[in-house]
Amino acid sequence: MTKSKLEYIWLDGYKPTQSLRSKTKIVKDFSGKLEDCPIWSFDGSSTQQAEGSSSDCVLQPVAIFTDPARKNGYLVMTEVLNADHTPHVTNGRATIDDDDSDFWFGFEQEYFFWDLSTNKPLGFPESGYPAPQGPYYCGVGAGKVYGRQIMDEHLDLCLDAGLNVEGINGEVAAGQWEFQIFAKGARSAGDQIWVARFLAERNAEQYGVAINWHPKPVLGDWNGSGMHCNFSNSLLREAGSEEVFKVVCDAIGKQIEAHISVYGADNHMRLTGLHETQSIDQFSYGVSDRGASIRIPNVVVDNGWSGYLEDRRPASNGDPYKIAAVLIKTVKAVDVSAASV
Ligand code: ADP
Ligand code: MN
Ligand code: MN
Ligand code: MN
């Protein structure tokens, strides 16, 4: 008999930003399959998801990955349901109402390693600041790179778990990093981002280092953290038309509030118009424009106006389920006949 460790992961009910929670279930002779992961429950009164008098919330398994850090371990992503098995109000995954795999997502998750002894980014001195921004982005060498070993361990964990990480890079601020995850389908993209976030947090625990997901953890001339959302559907991938890209961008630009409201808390601190961002209350798009809300990648033009778009507005602390859901909703509603194709 083998006893497997199934780590059930879910999002709590804290506002305005939900955090990860998890607990371990021991299962005998486990098949490794999602359908054999039992439904479980937890005390919602401890996670701001229920009142104490009726505290049980349900954990519905939705995706399973190997847990490379644990013997006989699995990572089970779950969504939170009410006792009657309807989606809990905190369940962002349930807001994806049109999850055909025609929509592809590439999220670029930026974050800071956070030194709990200084309450500053890893690499920041106890008082004052390190050298100004410049050498850190894709930097190499001591004094320019902080936390490479922790980042590398995280990368290996993600790959060994079976997450579709496409790359990592050191970011513009000291102690700031990025990883990218690509998936077909909004649910899969969201599941993988959340499990990658989980692995980042759990791995860094060993070093007394936290992951700071806030979009502007250091004020002043230091970049904030975003989670650019690259997306496409067959309309964009097969467009062959500048007009189609314009119509889609214009439609997104008419829904500023619907999008920004799910793009992460405190995003106004990051979307200032500086540091490669557009202001939160403005909307613009342009080819290769990193100061725009939406960047049309150069490769789209190179490919005769077919490909994908990059919404640069989502913050590092945004919920990828909700971000993907609103993009699908807006793009699906686009009337392509308005484009003279
Ligand atoms: P940059 O830093 O230049 O903005 P990255 O290389 O960090 O770009 O991220 C680009 C992301 O775009 C990758 O995650 C990639 O998977 C994603 N991507 C590429 N093509 C598509 C596509 N057709 N649909 C959705 N995402 C895509
Ligand atoms: Mn990137
Ligand atoms: Mn980046
Ligand atoms: Mn980007």
CSV table of C-alpha atoms and ligand atoms in Angstrom, one decimal:
chain,number,residue,atom,x,y,z
A,1,MET,CA,0.0,0.0,0.0
A,2,THR,CA,1.2,3.5,-0.9
A,3,LYS,CA,0.1,6.6,0.8
A,4,SER,CA,0.0,9.7,-1.4
A,5,LYS,CA,0.1,13.3,-0.3
A,6,LEU,CA,-2.5,15.4,-2.1
A,7,GLU,CA,-2.0,19.1,-1.5
A,8,TYR,CA,-5.4,20.7,-2.0
A,9,ILE,CA,-4.9,24.4,-3.1
A,10,TRP,CA,-7.6,27.1,-3.1
A,11,LEU,CA,-8.1,30.8,-3.0
A,12,ASP,CA,-9.3,32.4,0.2
A,13,GLY,CA,-11.9,35.2,0.6
A,14,TYR,CA,-9.7,38.1,1.6
A,15,LYS,CA,-10.4,41.4,0.0
A,16,PRO,CA,-9.3,43.1,-2.2
A,17,THR,CA,-6.7,40.4,-3.0
A,18,GLN,CA,-7.2,36.7,-2.5
A,19,SER,CA,-4.4,34.6,-1.1
A,20,LEU,CA,-3.5,30.9,-1.5
A,21,ARG,CA,-4.4,28.4,1.1
A,22,SER,CA,-3.6,24.7,1.1
A,23,LYS,CA,-3.8,21.5,3.2
A,24,THR,CA,-2.7,17.9,2.7
A,25,LYS,CA,-4.9,14.9,2.3
A,26,ILE,CA,-3.4,11.4,2.6
A,27,VAL,CA,-5.0,9.0,0.1
A,28,LYS,CA,-4.2,5.3,-0.1
A,29,ASP,CA,-3.2,3.7,-3.4
A,30,PHE,CA,-4.0,6.8,-5.4
A,31,SER,CA,-4.3,6.5,-9.2
A,32,GLY,CA,-2.8,10.0,-9.9
A,33,LYS,CA,-6.0,10.9,-11.8
A,34,LEU,CA,-8.1,14.0,-11.3
A,35,GLU,CA,-11.3,12.0,-11.2
A,36,ASP,CA,-10.0,10.0,-8.2
A,37,CYS,CA,-9.3,13.1,-6.1
A,38,PRO,CA,-12.1,13.2,-3.5
A,39,ILE,CA,-14.2,16.3,-2.9
A,40,TRP,CA,-13.0,17.8,0.4
A,41,SER,CA,-14.1,20.7,2.6
A,42,PHE,CA,-12.6,23.3,4.9
A,43,ASP,CA,-13.5,25.8,7.6
A,44,GLY,CA,-14.6,28.9,5.6
A,45,SER,CA,-14.9,30.9,8.8
A,46,SER,CA,-11.1,31.0,9.0
A,47,THR,CA,-10.6,32.2,5.4
A,48,GLN,CA,-13.3,34.9,5.2
A,49,GLN,CA,-15.5,32.6,3.1
A,50,ALA,CA,-18.2,31.6,5.6
A,51,GLU,CA,-19.8,32.5,9.0
A,52,GLY,CA,-18.9,30.3,12.0
A,53,SER,CA,-22.4,29.0,12.3
A,54,SER,CA,-22.3,27.5,8.9
A,55,SER,CA,-18.7,27.2,8.1
A,56,ASP,CA,-18.2,24.3,5.7
A,57,CYS,CA,-17.0,25.2,2.2
A,58,VAL,CA,-16.4,22.6,-0.5
A,59,LEU,CA,-13.2,22.0,-2.4
A,60,GLN,CA,-13.8,20.7,-5.9
A,61,PRO,CA,-10.6,19.4,-7.6
A,62,VAL,CA,-10.2,20.9,-11.0
A,63,ALA,CA,-6.5,20.1,-12.0
A,64,ILE,CA,-3.8,17.9,-10.8
A,65,PHE,CA,0.0,18.1,-11.1
A,66,THR,CA,3.0,16.2,-9.7
A,67,ASP,CA,4.4,17.7,-6.5
A,68,PRO,CA,8.1,17.4,-7.2
A,69,ALA,CA,9.1,18.5,-3.7
A,70,ARG,CA,7.3,15.7,-1.9
A,71,LYS,CA,7.6,11.9,-2.0
A,72,ASN,CA,4.3,10.5,-3.4
A,73,GLY,CA,3.1,14.1,-3.7
A,74,TYR,CA,0.5,15.8,-5.9
A,75,LEU,CA,-0.7,19.3,-6.2
A,76,VAL,CA,-4.5,19.5,-6.6
A,77,MET,CA,-5.9,22.8,-7.7
A,78,THR,CA,-9.5,23.2,-6.5
A,79,GLU,CA,-12.3,25.7,-6.8
A,80,VAL,CA,-14.4,26.7,-3.8
A,81,LEU,CA,-18.1,25.8,-3.8
A,82,ASN,CA,-20.9,26.5,-1.3
A,83,ALA,CA,-22.3,23.6,0.7
A,84,ASP,CA,-25.0,23.2,-2.0
A,85,HIS,CA,-22.2,22.8,-4.6
A,86,THR,CA,-22.9,26.1,-6.3
A,87,PRO,CA,-19.9,28.3,-7.0
A,88,HIS,CA,-18.8,30.3,-4.0
A,89,VAL,CA,-18.8,34.1,-4.5
A,90,THR,CA,-15.0,34.1,-4.2
A,91,ASN,CA,-14.6,31.6,-7.1
A,92,GLY,CA,-13.1,33.5,-10.0
A,93,ARG,CA,-12.7,30.4,-12.1
A,94,ALA,CA,-16.5,30.1,-12.2
A,95,THR,CA,-16.7,33.5,-13.9
A,96,ILE,CA,-15.2,31.9,-17.0
A,97,ASP,CA,-18.4,31.2,-18.9
A,98,ASP,CA,-16.9,30.5,-22.3
A,99,ASP,CA,-13.9,28.4,-22.0
A,100,ASP,CA,-13.3,27.0,-25.4
A,101,SER,CA,-9.7,26.2,-26.0
A,102,ASP,CA,-9.9,28.6,-29.0
A,103,PHE,CA,-8.6,31.2,-26.6
A,104,TRP,CA,-4.9,31.0,-25.9
A,105,PHE,CA,-3.2,32.8,-23.0
A,106,GLY,CA,0.4,33.7,-22.2
A,107,PHE,CA,0.7,35.3,-18.8
A,108,GLU,CA,3.9,37.1,-17.8
A,109,GLN,CA,3.9,37.0,-14.0
A,110,GLU,CA,6.2,39.5,-12.4
A,111,TYR,CA,6.9,39.5,-8.7
A,112,PHE,CA,9.5,40.6,-6.1
A,113,PHE,CA,11.4,38.4,-3.7
A,114,TRP,CA,10.8,40.0,-0.4
A,115,ASP,CA,13.3,40.0,2.5
A,116,LEU,CA,11.2,39.7,5.7
A,117,SER,CA,14.1,41.0,7.9
A,118,THR,CA,14.2,44.3,6.1
A,119,ASN,CA,10.7,44.4,4.7
A,120,LYS,CA,12.2,45.3,1.4
A,121,PRO,CA,13.0,43.6,-1.9
A,122,LEU,CA,15.8,41.0,-1.7
A,123,GLY,CA,19.0,42.9,-2.3
A,124,PHE,CA,17.9,46.2,-1.0
A,125,PRO,CA,20.1,47.5,1.9
A,126,GLU,CA,18.6,48.0,5.3
A,127,SER,CA,18.6,51.7,4.9
A,128,GLY,CA,18.5,53.6,1.6
A,129,TYR,CA,18.4,52.0,-1.8
A,130,PRO,CA,20.6,50.0,-4.1
A,131,ALA,CA,22.0,51.5,-7.3
A,132,PRO,CA,19.3,52.9,-9.6
A,133,GLN,CA,17.5,50.8,-12.1
A,134,GLY,CA,19.4,49.8,-15.2
A,135,PRO,CA,21.7,46.8,-14.5
A,136,TYR,CA,19.0,44.5,-13.1
A,137,TYR,CA,16.9,43.6,-16.2
A,138,CYS,CA,18.2,40.3,-17.4
A,139,GLY,CA,21.3,41.1,-15.4
A,140,VAL,CA,24.2,38.7,-14.6
A,141,GLY,CA,26.5,38.9,-11.6
A,142,ALA,CA,26.5,39.7,-7.9
A,143,GLY,CA,25.2,43.2,-7.2
A,144,LYS,CA,22.8,42.9,-10.1
A,145,VAL,CA,21.0,39.7,-9.4
A,146,TYR,CA,19.3,38.8,-6.1
A,147,GLY,CA,17.7,35.4,-5.5
A,148,ARG,CA,18.8,33.5,-8.6
A,149,GLN,CA,19.0,30.2,-6.7
A,150,ILE,CA,15.5,30.6,-5.3
A,151,MET,CA,14.2,31.5,-8.8
A,152,ASP,CA,16.0,28.5,-10.4
A,153,GLU,CA,14.6,26.1,-7.8
A,154,HIS,CA,11.1,27.5,-8.5
A,155,LEU,CA,11.6,27.0,-12.3
A,156,ASP,CA,12.6,23.4,-11.8
A,157,LEU,CA,9.7,22.8,-9.6
A,158,CYS,CA,7.3,24.2,-12.2
A,159,LEU,CA,8.8,22.2,-15.0
A,160,ASP,CA,8.8,19.0,-12.9
A,161,ALA,CA,5.2,19.6,-11.9
A,162,GLY,CA,4.3,19.7,-15.6
A,163,LEU,CA,3.5,23.4,-15.8
A,164,ASN,CA,3.9,24.9,-19.2
A,165,VAL,CA,6.5,27.6,-18.2
A,166,GLU,CA,7.9,29.2,-21.3
A,167,GLY,CA,10.7,31.2,-19.8
A,168,ILE,CA,12.0,33.4,-16.9
A,169,ASN,CA,13.9,36.6,-16.7
A,170,GLY,CA,15.3,39.0,-14.2
A,171,GLU,CA,13.2,42.2,-14.2
A,172,VAL,CA,13.9,45.9,-14.2
A,173,ALA,CA,13.9,46.4,-10.4
A,174,ALA,CA,16.4,44.8,-8.0
A,175,GLY,CA,15.0,41.6,-6.6
A,176,GLN,CA,12.2,41.5,-9.2
A,177,TRP,CA,11.6,38.5,-11.5
A,178,GLU,CA,9.2,37.2,-14.1
A,179,PHE,CA,8.0,33.8,-15.4
A,180,GLN,CA,5.8,33.2,-18.4
A,181,ILE,CA,3.1,30.5,-18.7
A,182,PHE,CA,1.3,29.6,-21.8
A,183,ALA,CA,-1.9,27.6,-22.1
A,184,LYS,CA,-4.8,26.9,-24.4
A,185,GLY,CA,-8.0,27.6,-22.5
A,186,ALA,CA,-8.6,30.1,-19.8
A,187,ARG,CA,-9.1,27.6,-17.0
A,188,SER,CA,-5.9,25.8,-17.7
A,189,ALA,CA,-4.0,29.1,-17.9
A,190,GLY,CA,-5.4,30.2,-14.6
A,191,ASP,CA,-4.8,26.8,-12.9
A,192,GLN,CA,-1.2,26.8,-14.0
A,193,ILE,CA,-0.5,30.4,-12.9
A,194,TRP,CA,-2.0,29.7,-9.4
A,195,VAL,CA,-0.1,26.5,-9.0
A,196,ALA,CA,3.1,28.3,-10.1
A,197,ARG,CA,2.4,31.0,-7.6
A,198,PHE,CA,1.9,28.4,-4.9
A,199,LEU,CA,5.2,26.7,-5.7
A,200,ALA,CA,7.0,30.1,-5.7
A,201,GLU,CA,5.6,30.9,-2.2
A,202,ARG,CA,6.2,27.5,-0.7
A,203,ASN,CA,9.7,27.2,-2.1
A,204,ALA,CA,10.9,30.6,-0.9
A,205,GLU,CA,9.6,29.8,2.6
A,206,GLN,CA,12.8,27.8,3.2
A,207,TYR,CA,14.8,31.0,2.9
A,208,GLY,CA,12.6,33.2,5.0
A,209,VAL,CA,11.8,35.0,1.8
A,210,ALA,CA,8.3,35.9,0.8
A,211,ILE,CA,6.8,36.6,-2.6
A,212,ASN,CA,5.5,40.1,-2.9
A,213,TRP,CA,2.7,40.1,-5.5
A,214,HIS,CA,1.8,43.8,-5.0
A,215,PRO,CA,1.9,45.8,-8.2
A,216,LYS,CA,3.9,48.7,-6.7
A,217,PRO,CA,5.7,47.5,-3.6
A,218,VAL,CA,8.5,50.1,-3.8
A,219,LEU,CA,7.5,53.7,-4.4
A,220,GLY,CA,9.7,56.1,-6.4
A,221,ASP,CA,11.7,55.3,-9.5
A,222,TRP,CA,11.3,51.6,-9.3
A,223,ASN,CA,9.2,49.5,-11.7
A,224,GLY,CA,6.0,47.9,-10.4
A,225,SER,CA,5.0,44.4,-11.2
A,226,GLY,CA,2.5,43.5,-13.8
A,227,MET,CA,1.1,40.3,-15.3
A,228,HIS,CA,0.8,41.1,-19.0
A,229,CYS,CA,-1.8,39.0,-20.6
A,230,ASN,CA,-1.0,37.9,-24.2
A,231,PHE,CA,-4.1,36.4,-25.8
A,232,SER,CA,-5.4,35.2,-29.1
A,233,ASN,CA,-8.4,33.4,-30.6
A,234,SER,CA,-8.7,32.0,-34.1
A,235,LEU,CA,-10.1,35.4,-35.2
A,236,LEU,CA,-6.7,37.1,-34.3
A,237,ARG,CA,-4.5,34.2,-35.2
A,238,GLU,CA,-6.0,34.0,-38.7
A,239,ALA,CA,-6.9,37.6,-39.2
A,240,GLY,CA,-4.5,38.7,-42.0
A,241,SER,CA,-6.0,42.2,-41.5
A,242,GLU,CA,-4.9,45.3,-39.6
A,243,GLU,CA,-8.6,46.2,-39.4
A,244,VAL,CA,-9.5,43.2,-37.3
A,245,PHE,CA,-6.8,44.1,-34.8
A,246,LYS,CA,-8.1,47.6,-34.6
A,247,VAL,CA,-11.7,46.5,-34.2
A,248,VAL,CA,-10.8,44.2,-31.3
A,249,CYS,CA,-8.6,46.8,-29.6
A,250,ASP,CA,-11.4,49.4,-29.9
A,251,ALA,CA,-13.9,47.1,-28.4
A,252,ILE,CA,-11.6,46.4,-25.4
A,253,GLY,CA,-11.1,50.2,-25.1
A,254,LYS,CA,-14.8,50.7,-24.7
A,255,GLN,CA,-14.8,48.5,-21.5
A,256,ILE,CA,-12.1,50.1,-19.5
A,257,GLU,CA,-14.0,49.8,-16.2
A,258,ALA,CA,-15.0,46.1,-16.7
A,259,HIS,CA,-11.4,45.2,-17.3
A,260,ILE,CA,-9.6,47.3,-14.8
A,261,SER,CA,-12.0,46.2,-12.0
A,262,VAL,CA,-10.6,42.7,-12.3
A,263,TYR,CA,-7.0,43.5,-13.2
A,264,GLY,CA,-5.7,43.6,-9.6
A,265,ALA,CA,-6.0,45.9,-6.5
A,266,ASP,CA,-3.8,49.0,-6.3
A,267,ASN,CA,-3.1,48.9,-10.0
A,268,HIS,CA,-3.5,52.7,-10.1
A,269,MET,CA,-0.1,52.9,-8.3
A,270,ARG,CA,1.5,51.1,-11.1
A,271,LEU,CA,-0.4,52.3,-14.2
A,272,THR,CA,0.9,55.9,-14.0
A,273,GLY,CA,2.0,56.4,-17.6
A,274,LEU,CA,5.6,56.0,-16.5
A,275,HIS,CA,7.8,52.8,-16.2
A,276,GLU,CA,6.5,51.3,-19.5
A,277,THR,CA,2.8,51.7,-18.6
A,278,GLN,CA,-0.2,53.7,-19.8
A,279,SER,CA,-2.3,55.6,-17.2
A,280,ILE,CA,-5.1,53.6,-15.6
A,281,ASP,CA,-7.8,55.9,-16.9
A,282,GLN,CA,-6.4,56.1,-20.5
A,283,PHE,CA,-6.7,53.6,-23.2
A,284,SER,CA,-4.3,53.3,-26.2
A,285,TYR,CA,-2.8,50.6,-28.4
A,286,GLY,CA,0.0,50.5,-30.8
A,287,VAL,CA,2.5,48.3,-32.6
A,288,SER,CA,5.5,47.6,-30.4
A,289,ASP,CA,4.3,50.3,-28.0
A,290,ARG,CA,5.2,49.4,-24.4
A,291,GLY,CA,3.7,52.6,-23.2
A,292,ALA,CA,0.3,51.6,-24.5
A,293,SER,CA,-2.5,49.7,-22.7
A,294,ILE,CA,-2.4,47.1,-25.4
A,295,ARG,CA,0.7,46.3,-27.4
A,296,ILE,CA,0.4,44.8,-30.9
A,297,PRO,CA,3.6,42.7,-31.1
A,298,ASN,CA,5.8,43.4,-34.0
A,299,VAL,CA,5.6,39.8,-35.1
A,300,VAL,CA,1.9,40.4,-35.8
A,301,VAL,CA,2.8,42.9,-38.5
A,302,ASP,CA,5.6,40.6,-39.8
A,303,ASN,CA,3.1,37.9,-40.2
A,304,GLY,CA,0.7,40.0,-42.2
A,305,TRP,CA,-1.5,41.1,-39.3
A,306,SER,CA,-2.1,37.7,-37.8
A,307,GLY,CA,-1.3,36.6,-34.2
A,308,TYR,CA,-2.0,37.9,-30.7
A,309,LEU,CA,-2.4,40.9,-28.5
A,310,GLU,CA,-0.7,41.9,-25.3
A,311,ASP,CA,-2.9,43.6,-22.7
A,312,ARG,CA,-0.2,45.2,-20.5
A,313,ARG,CA,-2.6,46.4,-17.8
A,314,PRO,CA,-3.2,43.4,-15.6
A,315,ALA,CA,-1.3,43.7,-12.3
A,316,SER,CA,0.9,41.0,-10.7
A,317,ASN,CA,-1.7,40.4,-8.0
A,318,GLY,CA,-4.6,40.0,-10.5
A,319,ASP,CA,-6.6,36.8,-10.7
A,320,PRO,CA,-5.8,35.1,-14.0
A,321,TYR,CA,-9.2,33.4,-14.1
A,322,LYS,CA,-11.0,36.8,-13.9
A,323,ILE,CA,-8.6,38.5,-16.3
A,324,ALA,CA,-9.1,35.8,-18.9
A,325,ALA,CA,-12.8,35.7,-18.3
A,326,VAL,CA,-13.3,39.4,-19.1
A,327,LEU,CA,-11.0,39.3,-22.1
A,328,ILE,CA,-13.0,36.3,-23.6
A,329,LYS,CA,-16.3,38.1,-22.9
A,330,THR,CA,-15.2,41.3,-24.6
A,331,VAL,CA,-13.5,39.7,-27.6
A,332,LYS,CA,-16.3,37.2,-28.2
A,333,ALA,CA,-18.7,40.1,-28.4
A,334,VAL,CA,-16.7,41.9,-31.1
A,335,ASP,CA,-18.7,42.3,-34.3
A,336,VAL,CA,-16.1,41.5,-37.0
A,337,SER,CA,-18.4,42.6,-39.8
A,338,ALA,CA,-17.5,46.1,-38.6
A,339,ALA,CA,-14.0,45.4,-39.9
A,340,SER,CA,-13.7,45.8,-43.6
A,341,VAL,CA,-11.8,42.5,-44.1
B,1,ADP,P1,7.6,40.4,-23.6
B,1,ADP,O1,8.4,40.4,-22.4
B,1,ADP,O2,8.3,40.8,-24.8
B,1,ADP,O3,6.3,41.1,-23.5
B,1,ADP,P2,7.4,37.5,-23.2
B,1,ADP,O4,8.3,36.7,-24.1
B,1,ADP,O5,7.8,37.6,-21.8
B,1,ADP,O6,7.1,38.9,-24.0
B,1,ADP,O7,5.9,36.9,-23.2
B,1,ADP,C1,5.2,36.7,-24.4
B,1,ADP,C2,4.1,35.7,-24.1
B,1,ADP,O8,3.2,35.6,-25.3
B,1,ADP,C3,4.6,34.2,-24.0
B,1,ADP,O9,4.1,33.7,-22.8
B,1,ADP,C4,3.9,33.5,-25.1
B,1,ADP,O10,3.6,32.2,-24.8
B,1,ADP,C5,2.7,34.3,-25.4
B,1,ADP,N1,2.2,34.1,-26.8
B,1,ADP,C6,2.9,34.0,-27.9
B,1,ADP,N2,2.0,33.8,-29.0
B,1,ADP,C7,0.8,33.8,-28.4
B,1,ADP,C8,-0.5,33.6,-29.0
B,1,ADP,N3,-0.7,33.3,-30.3
B,1,ADP,N4,-1.6,33.6,-28.1
B,1,ADP,C9,-1.4,33.8,-26.8
B,1,ADP,N5,-0.2,34.0,-26.2
B,1,ADP,C10,0.9,34.0,-27.0
B,2,MN,MN,8.1,39.3,-20.6
B,3,MN,MN,8.2,41.8,-17.8
B,4,MN,MN,5.1,41.7,-21.9
